[in-house]
Coordinates of C-alpha atoms in Angstrom, one line a residue:
M1148 CA 17.9 19.1 89.2
A1149 CA 21.6 19.7 89.7
R1150 CA 22.1 21.8 86.6
P1151 CA 19.5 24.4 87.4
F1152 CA 21.0 24.7 91.0
H1153 CA 24.5 25.4 89.6
A1154 CA 23.1 28.1 87.2
A1155 CA 21.4 29.8 90.1
A1156 CA 24.6 29.7 92.3
A1157 CA 26.6 31.4 89.4
R1158 CA 24.0 34.2 89.1
V1159 CA 24.3 34.9 92.9
R1160 CA 28.1 35.0 92.7
H1161 CA 27.9 37.4 89.8
L1162 CA 25.6 39.7 91.7
R1163 CA 27.9 39.7 94.8
R1164 CA 31.1 40.5 92.8
P1165 CA 32.3 44.1 93.3
R1166 CA 32.3 46.6 90.5
A1167 CA 35.7 47.1 88.7
T1168 CA 37.7 50.1 90.0
A1169 CA 40.2 52.4 88.2
P1170 CA 43.5 50.8 87.4
A1171 CA 46.0 51.1 90.3
G1172 CA 48.7 53.9 90.1
L1173 CA 46.6 56.5 88.3
V1174 CA 46.0 59.7 90.2
P1175 CA 43.9 62.8 89.3
A1176 CA 45.6 65.1 86.9
P1177 CA 47.0 68.3 88.6
H1178 CA 45.5 71.7 88.0
P1179 CA 46.8 73.5 84.9
W1180 CA 48.2 76.4 87.0
K1181 CA 50.2 73.9 89.1
R1182 CA 51.7 72.3 85.9
A1183 CA 52.6 75.8 84.7
L1184 CA 54.2 76.8 87.9
G1185 CA 56.2 73.6 88.0
L1186 CA 57.4 74.1 84.4
L1187 CA 58.4 77.7 85.1
A1188 CA 60.4 76.5 88.1
V1189 CA 62.2 74.0 86.0
V1190 CA 62.9 76.6 83.3
V1191 CA 64.2 79.2 85.7
L1192 CA 66.4 76.7 87.7
G1193 CA 67.7 75.1 84.5
A1194 CA 68.5 78.4 82.9
W1195 CA 70.3 79.7 86.0
L1196 CA 72.4 76.5 86.1
G1197 CA 73.2 76.9 82.4
L1198 CA 74.4 80.6 82.9
L1199 CA 76.4 79.5 86.0
V1200 CA 78.3 76.8 84.0
V1201 CA 78.9 78.2 80.6
G1202 CA 77.3 81.7 80.6
S1203 CA 80.4 83.8 80.7
V1204 CA 82.9 85.3 78.1
R1205 CA 86.5 86.3 78.4
T1206 CA 87.1 89.3 76.2
P1207 CA 89.7 92.1 75.9
V1208 CA 88.6 95.6 76.5
G1209 CA 91.3 97.9 75.3
P1210 CA 94.5 97.0 77.3
M1211 CA 92.5 95.0 79.9
D1212 CA 91.4 91.4 80.0
T1213 CA 87.8 91.1 81.3
T1214 CA 85.2 88.4 82.0
M1215 CA 81.5 89.2 81.1
T1216 CA 78.7 87.3 82.7
L1217 CA 74.9 87.4 82.8
R1218 CA 73.3 86.7 86.0
P1219 CA 69.5 86.4 87.2
S1220 CA 68.5 89.6 89.0
V1221 CA 65.5 91.3 90.3
S1222 CA 66.5 94.9 89.5
G1223 CA 68.9 94.4 86.6
G1224 CA 71.8 96.9 86.0
T1225 CA 75.5 96.4 85.5
K1226 CA 78.2 95.6 88.1
I1227 CA 81.9 96.2 87.2
N1228 CA 84.3 94.5 89.7
V1229 CA 87.8 95.8 89.9
S1230 CA 89.6 93.5 92.4
P1231 CA 91.0 94.3 94.9
L1232 CA 89.7 97.9 94.8
G1233 CA 86.1 97.2 95.0
A1234 CA 83.1 97.6 92.4
L1235 CA 80.8 100.1 90.8
E1236 CA 77.2 99.6 89.9
L1237 CA 75.4 101.3 87.1
D1238 CA 71.6 101.6 86.8
S1239 CA 71.9 100.8 83.0
H1240 CA 68.8 98.9 82.5
H1241 CA 65.7 97.2 84.2
A1242 CA 65.3 93.5 83.5
P1243 CA 65.5 90.3 85.3
V1244 CA 69.2 89.8 84.2
R1245 CA 72.3 91.7 85.4
L1246 CA 75.5 92.1 83.5
D1247 CA 78.7 91.4 85.6
V1248 CA 82.0 92.6 84.2
D1249 CA 85.1 91.4 86.1
V1250 CA 88.3 93.3 85.2
D1251 CA 90.9 90.6 85.6
Q1252 CA 94.4 92.2 84.6
L1253 CA 96.2 94.7 82.4
D1254 CA 97.6 92.9 79.4
P1255 CA 101.3 93.9 79.2
E1256 CA 101.5 93.3 75.4
R1257 CA 98.7 95.5 74.6
S1258 CA 99.9 98.1 77.1
Q1259 CA 103.3 98.0 75.4
A1260 CA 101.6 98.4 72.0
L1261 CA 99.9 101.6 73.3
V1262 CA 103.3 103.0 74.5
K1263 CA 105.2 102.1 71.3
H1264 CA 102.5 103.5 69.1
P1265 CA 101.0 106.5 70.9
E1266 CA 98.8 107.3 67.8
R1267 CA 96.6 104.5 68.9
L1268 CA 95.6 106.4 72.0
S1269 CA 93.4 108.6 69.9
G1270 CA 91.4 105.7 68.8
L1271 CA 91.2 104.0 72.2
Q1272 CA 87.7 105.3 72.9
D1273 CA 86.3 103.6 69.7
E1274 CA 88.5 100.5 70.3
V1275 CA 86.9 100.1 73.9
T1276 CA 83.4 100.6 72.4
D1277 CA 84.0 98.0 69.7
D1278 CA 85.5 95.6 72.3
V1279 CA 82.5 95.9 74.6
A1280 CA 80.1 95.5 71.6
A1281 CA 81.8 92.4 70.4
G1282 CA 82.0 90.9 73.9
T1283 CA 78.3 91.6 74.5
R1284 CA 77.3 89.9 71.2
E1285 CA 79.3 86.9 72.0
L1286 CA 77.9 86.9 75.6
A1287 CA 74.4 87.0 74.1
V1288 CA 74.9 84.0 71.8
R1289 CA 76.5 82.0 74.6
S1290 CA 73.9 82.9 77.1
C1291 CA 71.1 81.7 74.7
V1292 CA 72.9 78.4 74.3
A1293 CA 73.4 78.1 78.0
V1294 CA 69.9 79.0 79.0
V1295 CA 68.2 76.7 76.4
S1296 CA 70.7 73.8 77.2
G1297 CA 70.2 74.1 80.9
A1298 CA 66.4 74.3 80.8
T1299 CA 66.2 71.5 78.2
A1300 CA 68.5 69.1 80.3
L1301 CA 66.7 69.8 83.5
G1302 CA 63.3 69.3 81.9
L1303 CA 64.5 65.9 80.5
V1304 CA 65.6 64.9 84.0
V1305 CA 62.3 66.0 85.7
Y1306 CA 59.6 65.1 83.2
R1307 CA 61.5 62.3 81.3
R1308 CA 59.5 63.4 78.1
P1309 CA 61.4 64.9 75.2
R1310 CA 58.4 67.1 74.2
R1311 CA 58.1 68.5 77.7
A1312 CA 62.0 69.2 77.8
L1313 CA 61.9 71.0 74.6
A1314 CA 59.0 73.0 75.8
A1315 CA 61.1 73.9 78.8
G1316 CA 63.9 75.0 76.5
G1317 CA 61.7 77.0 74.2
L1318 CA 60.2 78.8 77.2
A1319 CA 63.6 79.5 78.6
L1320 CA 64.6 81.1 75.2
A1321 CA 61.5 83.1 75.1
L1322 CA 62.1 84.5 78.7
L1323 CA 65.7 85.5 77.8
A1324 CA 64.4 87.2 74.6
A1325 CA 61.9 89.1 76.7
S1326 CA 64.6 90.1 79.1
G1327 CA 66.7 91.3 76.3
V1328 CA 63.8 93.4 74.8
S1329 CA 63.2 94.8 78.3
A1330 CA 66.9 95.7 78.8
Y1331 CA 66.9 97.4 75.4
A1332 CA 63.7 99.3 76.1
T1333 CA 64.9 100.5 79.4
W1334 CA 68.6 101.1 78.5
N1335 CA 70.0 104.2 80.2
P1336 CA 73.2 105.5 78.7
K1337 CA 73.5 108.2 81.1
S1338 CA 73.9 105.7 84.1
V1339 CA 77.6 106.1 83.8
L1340 CA 77.3 109.7 85.1
E1341 CA 75.7 108.4 88.4
P1342 CA 77.6 105.1 89.4
K1343 CA 77.3 103.6 92.9
F1344 CA 80.8 102.8 94.3
S1345 CA 81.6 100.3 96.9
G1346 CA 84.9 99.1 98.5
L1347 CA 87.9 101.4 97.9
L1348 CA 86.3 102.8 94.9
S1349 CA 83.9 104.6 97.1
S1350 CA 86.6 107.3 97.3
A1351 CA 87.0 107.2 93.5
P1352 CA 85.2 110.7 92.8
S1353 CA 87.8 112.3 95.0
V1354 CA 90.7 110.4 93.5
V1355 CA 89.9 110.4 89.7
G1356 CA 87.3 113.2 89.4
D1357 CA 83.6 113.1 89.0
A1358 CA 82.3 110.7 86.5
R1359 CA 80.3 113.5 84.7
S1360 CA 83.5 115.5 84.1
I1361 CA 85.3 112.3 82.7
V1362 CA 82.5 111.9 80.1
T1363 CA 82.2 115.5 79.2
E1364 CA 85.9 116.1 79.1
F1365 CA 87.0 112.7 77.6
D1366 CA 90.1 114.3 75.9
V1367 CA 91.6 115.2 79.2
Y1368 CA 90.8 111.8 80.7
Q1369 CA 92.2 110.1 77.7
Q1370 CA 95.5 112.0 78.2
E1371 CA 95.6 111.0 81.9
L1372 CA 94.8 107.3 80.9
A1373 CA 97.7 107.4 78.4
R1374 CA 100.1 108.7 80.9
L1375 CA 99.1 106.0 83.4
V1376 CA 99.5 103.2 80.9
T1377 CA 102.9 104.7 79.6
N1378 CA 104.3 105.1 83.3
V1379 CA 103.3 101.7 84.6
T1380 CA 104.7 100.1 81.5
K1381 CA 108.0 102.0 81.8
L1382 CA 108.3 100.9 85.4
Y1383 CA 108.0 97.3 84.3
D1384 CA 110.7 97.9 81.8
A1385 CA 113.1 99.4 84.4
T1386 CA 112.8 96.5 86.8
S1387 CA 113.3 94.0 83.9
T1388 CA 116.7 95.5 83.1
L1389 CA 118.2 95.7 86.6
P1390 CA 121.8 94.7 86.7
V1391 CA 122.4 91.2 88.2
Y1392 CA 124.8 90.9 91.1
K1393 CA 126.3 87.6 92.2
P1394 CA 127.2 87.7 95.9
D1395 CA 129.3 85.2 97.8
P1396 CA 127.3 82.0 98.2
A1397 CA 128.1 82.0 101.9
T1398 CA 126.3 85.5 102.3
L1399 CA 122.8 85.8 103.6
R1400 CA 120.7 88.1 101.4
V1401 CA 117.8 90.1 102.9
L1402 CA 115.5 92.3 100.8
Q1403 CA 114.3 95.3 102.8
V1404 CA 111.0 96.8 101.5
S1405 CA 108.4 99.2 103.1
D1406 CA 105.4 101.4 102.3
I1407 CA 104.0 99.7 99.2
H1408 CA 100.7 101.4 99.8
L1409 CA 98.5 99.2 97.5
N1410 CA 100.5 99.6 94.4
P1411 CA 100.2 96.3 92.5
A1412 CA 103.4 96.9 90.5
A1413 CA 105.4 96.5 93.8
W1414 CA 104.8 92.8 93.7
H1415 CA 106.5 92.6 90.2
I1416 CA 109.4 94.5 91.5
I1417 CA 109.9 92.4 94.7
A1418 CA 109.6 89.1 92.7
S1419 CA 112.1 90.4 90.1
L1420 CA 114.6 91.4 92.9
V1421 CA 114.1 88.0 94.7
E1422 CA 115.0 86.1 91.5
Q1423 CA 117.9 88.3 90.4
Y1424 CA 119.6 88.7 93.9
E1425 CA 118.8 85.2 95.1
I1426 CA 117.1 86.7 98.2
D1427 CA 116.8 84.5 101.3
V1428 CA 114.2 86.5 103.2
I1429 CA 112.0 89.6 102.5
I1430 CA 111.4 92.0 105.4
D1431 CA 108.5 94.5 105.0
S1432 CA 108.2 97.3 107.6
G1433 CA 104.5 98.0 106.9
D1434 CA 102.0 100.3 105.2
T1435 CA 101.3 97.7 102.7
M1436 CA 97.7 98.9 102.5
D1437 CA 96.2 102.3 102.0
H1438 CA 93.0 102.3 104.1
G1439 CA 93.3 99.0 105.9
T1440 CA 89.8 97.8 104.9
A1441 CA 88.7 94.2 104.3
A1442 CA 88.2 95.1 100.6
E1443 CA 91.9 95.5 100.2
N1444 CA 92.8 92.1 101.6
G1445 CA 92.9 90.4 98.2
F1446 CA 95.8 92.6 97.3
L1447 CA 98.0 90.8 99.8
D1448 CA 97.6 87.4 98.1
P1449 CA 100.9 87.6 96.1
A1450 CA 103.0 87.9 99.2
A1451 CA 103.0 84.1 99.7
D1452 CA 104.4 83.4 96.2
L1453 CA 107.4 85.8 95.9
G1454 CA 110.1 83.2 96.0
A1455 CA 111.3 83.8 99.6
P1456 CA 109.8 83.9 103.1
Y1457 CA 107.9 87.2 103.8
V1458 CA 108.4 88.9 107.3
W1459 CA 105.9 91.7 107.9
V1460 CA 105.0 94.2 110.6
R1461 CA 101.9 96.4 110.7
G1462 CA 102.1 100.1 109.6
N1463 CA 99.8 102.9 110.5
H1464 CA 97.8 102.3 107.2
D1465 CA 97.4 98.5 108.0
S1466 CA 94.5 97.4 110.3
K1467 CA 94.3 94.5 112.6
E1468 CA 92.1 92.9 109.9
T1469 CA 95.1 93.3 107.5
Q1470 CA 97.3 91.5 110.0
A1471 CA 94.9 88.6 110.7
Y1472 CA 94.5 88.0 106.9
L1473 CA 98.3 87.8 106.5
E1474 CA 98.7 85.6 109.6
K1475 CA 96.7 82.9 107.8
M1476 CA 98.9 82.8 104.7
K1477 CA 101.7 80.3 104.1
N1478 CA 105.3 81.5 103.8
V1479 CA 104.4 84.7 105.6
H1480 CA 105.6 85.7 109.2
V1481 CA 103.7 88.4 111.0
L1482 CA 105.6 90.0 114.0
D1483 CA 104.0 92.0 116.7
E1484 CA 104.6 92.9 120.4
G1485 CA 108.2 91.8 120.1
K1486 CA 107.6 88.3 118.6
A1487 CA 110.7 86.7 117.2
V1488 CA 111.1 84.1 114.4
T1489 CA 114.2 82.4 112.8
V1490 CA 113.9 82.6 109.1
A1491 CA 116.8 81.4 106.7
G1492 CA 119.1 81.4 109.6
V1493 CA 118.4 85.1 110.7
R1494 CA 116.6 85.7 114.0
I1495 CA 114.1 88.7 113.5
A1496 CA 111.8 90.4 116.0
G1497 CA 109.4 93.2 115.5
T1498 CA 106.2 95.1 116.5
G1499 CA 103.3 96.6 114.6
D1500 CA 102.6 100.3 114.8
P1501 CA 100.5 101.3 117.8
Q1502 CA 98.5 103.8 115.7
F1503 CA 96.0 103.2 112.8
T1504 CA 95.6 106.5 111.0
P1505 CA 94.9 105.8 107.3
D1506 CA 93.2 109.1 106.7
R1507 CA 94.6 111.3 109.7
T1508 CA 91.2 112.0 111.0
R1509 CA 91.5 110.0 114.2
P1510 CA 93.2 111.3 117.4
T1511 CA 96.7 109.9 117.7
G1512 CA 99.3 109.3 120.4
G1513 CA 102.0 110.9 118.1
K1514 CA 105.6 110.4 118.8
A1515 CA 105.0 109.3 122.5
A1516 CA 103.0 106.3 121.4
E1517 CA 105.6 105.2 119.0
Q1518 CA 108.5 105.6 121.6
L1519 CA 106.4 103.6 124.1
A1520 CA 105.9 100.8 121.4
G1521 CA 109.8 100.9 120.8
M1522 CA 110.5 100.6 124.5
R1523 CA 108.3 97.4 124.6
L1524 CA 110.1 96.0 121.6
A1525 CA 113.5 96.7 123.3
S1526 CA 112.4 94.9 126.5
A1527 CA 111.4 91.9 124.4
L1528 CA 114.9 92.0 122.7
R1529 CA 116.6 92.1 126.0
D1530 CA 114.4 89.0 127.2
Q1531 CA 115.5 87.1 124.0
K1532 CA 119.2 87.8 124.8
R1533 CA 118.8 86.6 128.2
A1534 CA 117.1 83.4 127.0
G1535 CA 120.1 82.6 124.8
T1536 CA 118.4 83.4 121.5
P1537 CA 119.7 87.0 120.7
V1538 CA 117.9 88.8 117.8
D1539 CA 119.8 89.8 114.6
I1540 CA 117.4 92.2 113.1
A1541 CA 114.5 94.2 114.8
V1542 CA 111.7 95.7 112.7
A1543 CA 109.3 98.6 113.4
H1544 CA 107.3 100.8 111.1
D1545 CA 108.0 104.2 112.6
P1546 CA 111.7 105.3 113.0
N1547 CA 110.7 106.8 116.5
A1548 CA 109.9 103.4 117.7
A1549 CA 113.0 101.9 116.0
R1550 CA 115.3 104.3 117.7
E1551 CA 114.2 103.0 121.1
T1552 CA 115.9 99.6 120.4
D1553 CA 119.5 101.2 120.4
G1554 CA 121.9 98.9 122.2
T1555 CA 119.7 95.9 122.2
V1556 CA 120.2 94.6 118.6
P1557 CA 122.9 95.1 115.9
L1558 CA 120.3 96.2 113.1
V1559 CA 116.9 97.8 113.3
L1560 CA 114.8 98.3 110.2
A1561 CA 111.9 100.9 109.7
G1562 CA 109.9 102.9 106.9
H1563 CA 107.1 105.3 107.1
V1564 CA 108.8 108.5 106.0
H1565 CA 109.2 107.5 102.2
H1566 CA 112.8 108.4 102.1
R1567 CA 116.0 106.5 103.2
V1568 CA 117.8 107.1 106.5
N1569 CA 121.0 105.3 107.4
E1570 CA 122.2 106.2 110.9
L1571 CA 124.5 104.5 113.5
L1572 CA 122.7 105.2 116.8
P1573 CA 124.8 106.2 119.9
L1574 CA 124.8 102.8 121.5
G1575 CA 125.9 101.0 118.4
T1576 CA 122.7 99.9 116.6
R1577 CA 122.4 100.7 113.0
L1578 CA 119.1 102.2 111.9
K1579 CA 118.1 101.6 108.3
V1580 CA 114.9 103.4 107.1
E1581 CA 113.7 102.3 103.6
G1582 CA 111.7 104.5 101.2
S1583 CA 108.5 103.4 99.4
A1584 CA 108.6 100.2 97.4
G1585 CA 105.4 101.2 95.8
G1586 CA 106.5 104.7 94.9
G1587 CA 104.1 106.3 97.3
G1588 CA 101.3 104.1 96.2
L1589 CA 98.5 104.4 93.7
R1590 CA 98.1 108.1 94.3
A1591 CA 101.6 108.5 92.9
V1592 CA 100.1 108.1 89.3
Q1593 CA 98.3 111.4 89.8
N1594 CA 101.4 113.5 90.7
E1595 CA 103.2 115.4 87.9
K1596 CA 106.5 114.3 89.5
P1597 CA 106.3 110.7 90.5
E1598 CA 107.9 109.4 93.7
K1599 CA 110.8 107.1 93.3
V1600 CA 110.6 103.4 94.0
R1601 CA 113.1 102.2 96.6
A1602 CA 114.2 98.9 98.1
S1603 CA 117.5 97.6 99.6
V1604 CA 119.4 94.3 99.5
L1605 CA 121.2 93.7 102.7
Y1606 CA 124.3 91.3 102.9
L1607 CA 124.8 89.5 106.2
D1608 CA 127.7 87.3 107.3
R1609 CA 126.3 83.8 107.6
S1610 CA 128.2 83.1 110.8
T1611 CA 127.7 86.3 112.7
R1612 CA 124.5 87.6 110.9
H1613 CA 126.2 91.1 111.0
L1614 CA 125.7 93.6 108.1
Q1615 CA 128.6 93.6 105.7
A1616 CA 127.2 95.7 102.9
W1617 CA 123.9 96.7 101.3
D1618 CA 122.8 97.7 97.8
E1619 CA 120.3 100.6 97.5
I1620 CA 118.0 100.0 94.4
T1621 CA 116.2 103.1 93.1
L1622 CA 113.9 103.2 90.2
G1623 CA 113.1 106.5 88.6
G1624 CA 109.3 106.3 89.6
L1625 CA 106.3 105.7 87.4
G1626 CA 107.3 108.4 84.9
L1627 CA 110.9 107.7 84.4
T1628 CA 112.9 104.7 83.1
T1629 CA 116.2 104.8 85.1
A1630 CA 117.2 102.0 87.5
E1631 CA 120.2 102.6 89.8
V1632 CA 121.9 100.3 92.1
S1633 CA 124.6 101.7 94.6
R1634 CA 126.8 99.7 97.0
H1635 CA 127.4 100.9 100.5
L1636 CA 129.6 99.5 103.3
P1637 CA 129.2 100.1 107.1
E1638 CA 131.6 102.8 108.3
E1639 CA 133.3 100.3 110.6
N1640 CA 134.1 98.1 107.5
L1641 CA 135.5 100.8 105.4
R1642 CA 139.3 100.5 104.9
S1643 CA 139.6 103.5 102.6
P1644 CA 137.8 106.9 102.6
S1645 CA 136.9 106.6 99.0
P1646 CA 133.2 105.7 98.5
S1647 CA 132.1 102.6 96.7
P1648 CA 131.1 103.3 93.1
S1649 CA 127.5 102.9 92.1
V1650 CA 126.1 100.9 89.3
S1651 CA 123.2 102.3 87.2
T1652 CA 121.2 101.4 84.1
T1653 CA 118.7 102.9 81.9
S1654 CA 116.0 100.8 80.4
P1655 CA 115.8 101.0 76.5

């Protein structure tokens, strides 16, 4: 009887056992459109990361070094960045990729080659076209590799399946090819006639002429380009062959510059003078900029690495934004409202220009405003003397402000007028006004007769910090190759009426 009972109990347990369920961990498969969107997101993100890491090409275009990069974009087009002047955008094509071209620098060797072999200028247009085509081809190949590699790598990380990762890479290549076809189909060669300028280049049509005239009259434009390249290269030659003067080691040497006006060649000139004359401190009396906009600020970066401390006051072409940018830089001392600093053993005080008139369209206070600023500077100089810290050199941008310091300081420096003035004021202060270290700025390249480049080296007695002599350095401007250095002594130091000889050189 026991065996039938156990068999019946086993049947009951079998009936009560729950039905088998699906294995744990399995979830319903997502909808196909969700899988497609996920794969597309992986492809786009991976392709973008690939372009960001390796999707750029450094290539020469004529005498310039450039960097070409493809970037994802909604509207497409081409953007050409010319730091620090700004950028221009061309509606060159409609595709989900944009071409960025960064103009890095002018290559001195290729520029020299154009000057030494002017016959090459006639083929410059074809050379530039070939360079752009070669750079574009290299960029296309590199971009394909970058896009496929980025999408494949990210697909492998996300899906952990080689087949899905390869699918992501293939889709990325297909999308890039489709973008290339779209760009080719919508290519607009006439877009160069209607560029969109930003930054300082927004004034480019008024400075260099309308883009349409440049394209239709390329022969004239080519001649102007040749003149610009030749002039800038000759200027570099002139500064490289300046005579070297070895002053007494006990002498303090101050380099006086002013009115650079956004000419990048001025930094080369200043650095060359600092090295050759073993300058202790540089004093800049302002107008370093042209319009004082934030787009110009990058132009100031070399000021921190010229080989000597840089003391600066604001000019009427420099804005408060310009001043704030310089105040954050190492090795740069910004003076305003009579502030004084001691640099290389010399006590210097200065004030910025009270007027900001980059384009002369704003109402100004004129000479009265400058004189008032000079009076405030003179009051600060008297306060420094009473405090037992007398100032050796005062700095203002406008000579009208500088003259108000007469009798409160041995030497006052200024600029603004783009020519030199050396004047002993009635109460004994010597006024030294410097010309333009930038040769009048970038606009000088348009002039038929270029403005000369001027700077001075001041020699001060180390114990008294009084001016003992100065060298006036004059370069023949952007179109000439002469460099002249003339020695001058203060009238009170002259022992004979015969003038000091000047030293000059002409670059080969």
